[in-house]
Amino acid sequence: MGKTRGMGAERKKRTHRRRQGWADKTYKIKCTRVQLIRNGKKIIAFVPNDGCLNYIEENDEVLNAGFGRKGHDVGDIPGVRFKVVKVFGVSLLALFKEKEKPRS
């Protein structure tokens, strides 16, 4: 076929760079995979604040909320539509500020 030129070239370059970023081992985004109880779907949820990912362990029960644009992904994080709000009923912000201990 050949190289894309003109208006389609920027879109092709952008999508190619997005895919290559996930393949790079140094490309780290603070996200976690979550399986929903209601229908069993697996989603990707953003973990806010620096270091809050350390408070979430495997098989923890988390509460998710929408992340911005009414079901669309936000900013430079492709495919992420939800964020983690609570872990075992304790706010992630309270865990981060060390006000409360997580229930197990």
C-alpha atoms as one frame of an Amber mdcrd trajectory, in Angstrom:
protein
   0.000   0.000   0.000   2.455   2.712   1.006   2.982   5.458   3.542   0.059
   7.553   4.680   0.305  11.200   3.807  -1.673  14.244   4.766  -4.466  14.276
   7.312  -4.439  10.543   8.114  -0.711  10.520   8.888  -1.023  12.222  12.277
  -3.740   9.831  13.445  -1.693   6.807  12.360   1.393   8.142  14.164  -0.605
   8.881  17.336  -2.213   5.434  17.511   1.109   3.729  16.757   2.851   5.600
  19.580   0.008   4.760  21.976   0.316   1.049  21.236   4.112   1.098  21.508
   3.933   2.840  24.898   2.143  -0.142  26.437   4.828  -2.495  25.083   7.611
  -0.464  26.707   8.598  -1.875  30.103   9.424   1.552  31.561   5.968   2.953
  30.659   4.195   2.866  34.006   0.643   4.036  34.631  -0.928   3.722  38.066
  -3.798   1.461  37.086  -5.185  -1.812  38.299  -7.396  -4.494  36.794 -10.682
  -4.949  38.612 -13.358  -7.598  38.153 -16.872  -6.354  38.774 -19.085  -8.382
  41.117 -22.306  -7.440  39.364 -21.601  -8.851  35.907 -18.088 -10.315  36.087
 -16.563  -7.858  33.588 -12.894  -6.960  33.944 -12.111  -3.251  33.765  -9.058
  -1.050  34.227  -9.286   1.509  37.034  -6.965   4.436  37.739  -5.419   4.702
  41.210  -5.091   8.364  42.278  -2.261   9.855  44.357   1.344   8.778  44.248
   1.879   5.530  46.148  -1.766   4.559  46.709  -1.237   1.460  44.592   0.686
   0.031  47.568  -2.522  -0.059  49.648  -4.356  -2.278  47.156  -3.544  -5.966
  47.241  -4.779  -8.918  45.255  -8.390  -9.977  45.977  -9.205  -6.722  47.796
 -12.715  -5.347  47.479 -12.625  -1.857  45.960 -15.251   0.750  45.153 -14.982
   2.362  41.710 -16.338   5.665  40.441 -16.494   7.312  37.048 -13.354   9.068
  35.916 -14.215  12.325  34.195 -16.002  12.509  30.885 -19.188  10.443  31.342
 -17.885   7.068  30.222 -15.041   8.280  28.004 -11.357   7.896  28.734  -9.532
  10.933  30.108  -6.325  12.694  29.134  -3.280  10.643  28.197  -4.566   7.395
  29.740  -6.248   5.476  26.906  -9.049   3.061  27.761  -9.317   3.953  31.458
 -12.834   5.058  32.420 -12.956   4.406  36.181 -10.991   5.300  39.301 -10.606
   3.537  42.654 -12.270   5.400  45.538 -12.353   2.981  48.500 -10.598  -0.213
  49.582 -12.613  -2.454  51.918 -14.911   0.475  52.770 -12.044   2.792  53.767
 -11.319   5.854  51.658  -8.115   5.657  49.644  -7.301   9.229  50.663  -7.587
   8.296  54.366  -5.243   5.362  53.799  -2.804   7.626  51.979  -2.791  10.186
  54.802  -2.532   7.296  57.335  -5.681   8.296  59.204  -7.216   4.834  59.081
  -6.134   1.218  58.751  -7.693  -1.009  56.083 -10.131  -3.673  57.181  -9.193
  -7.155  56.036
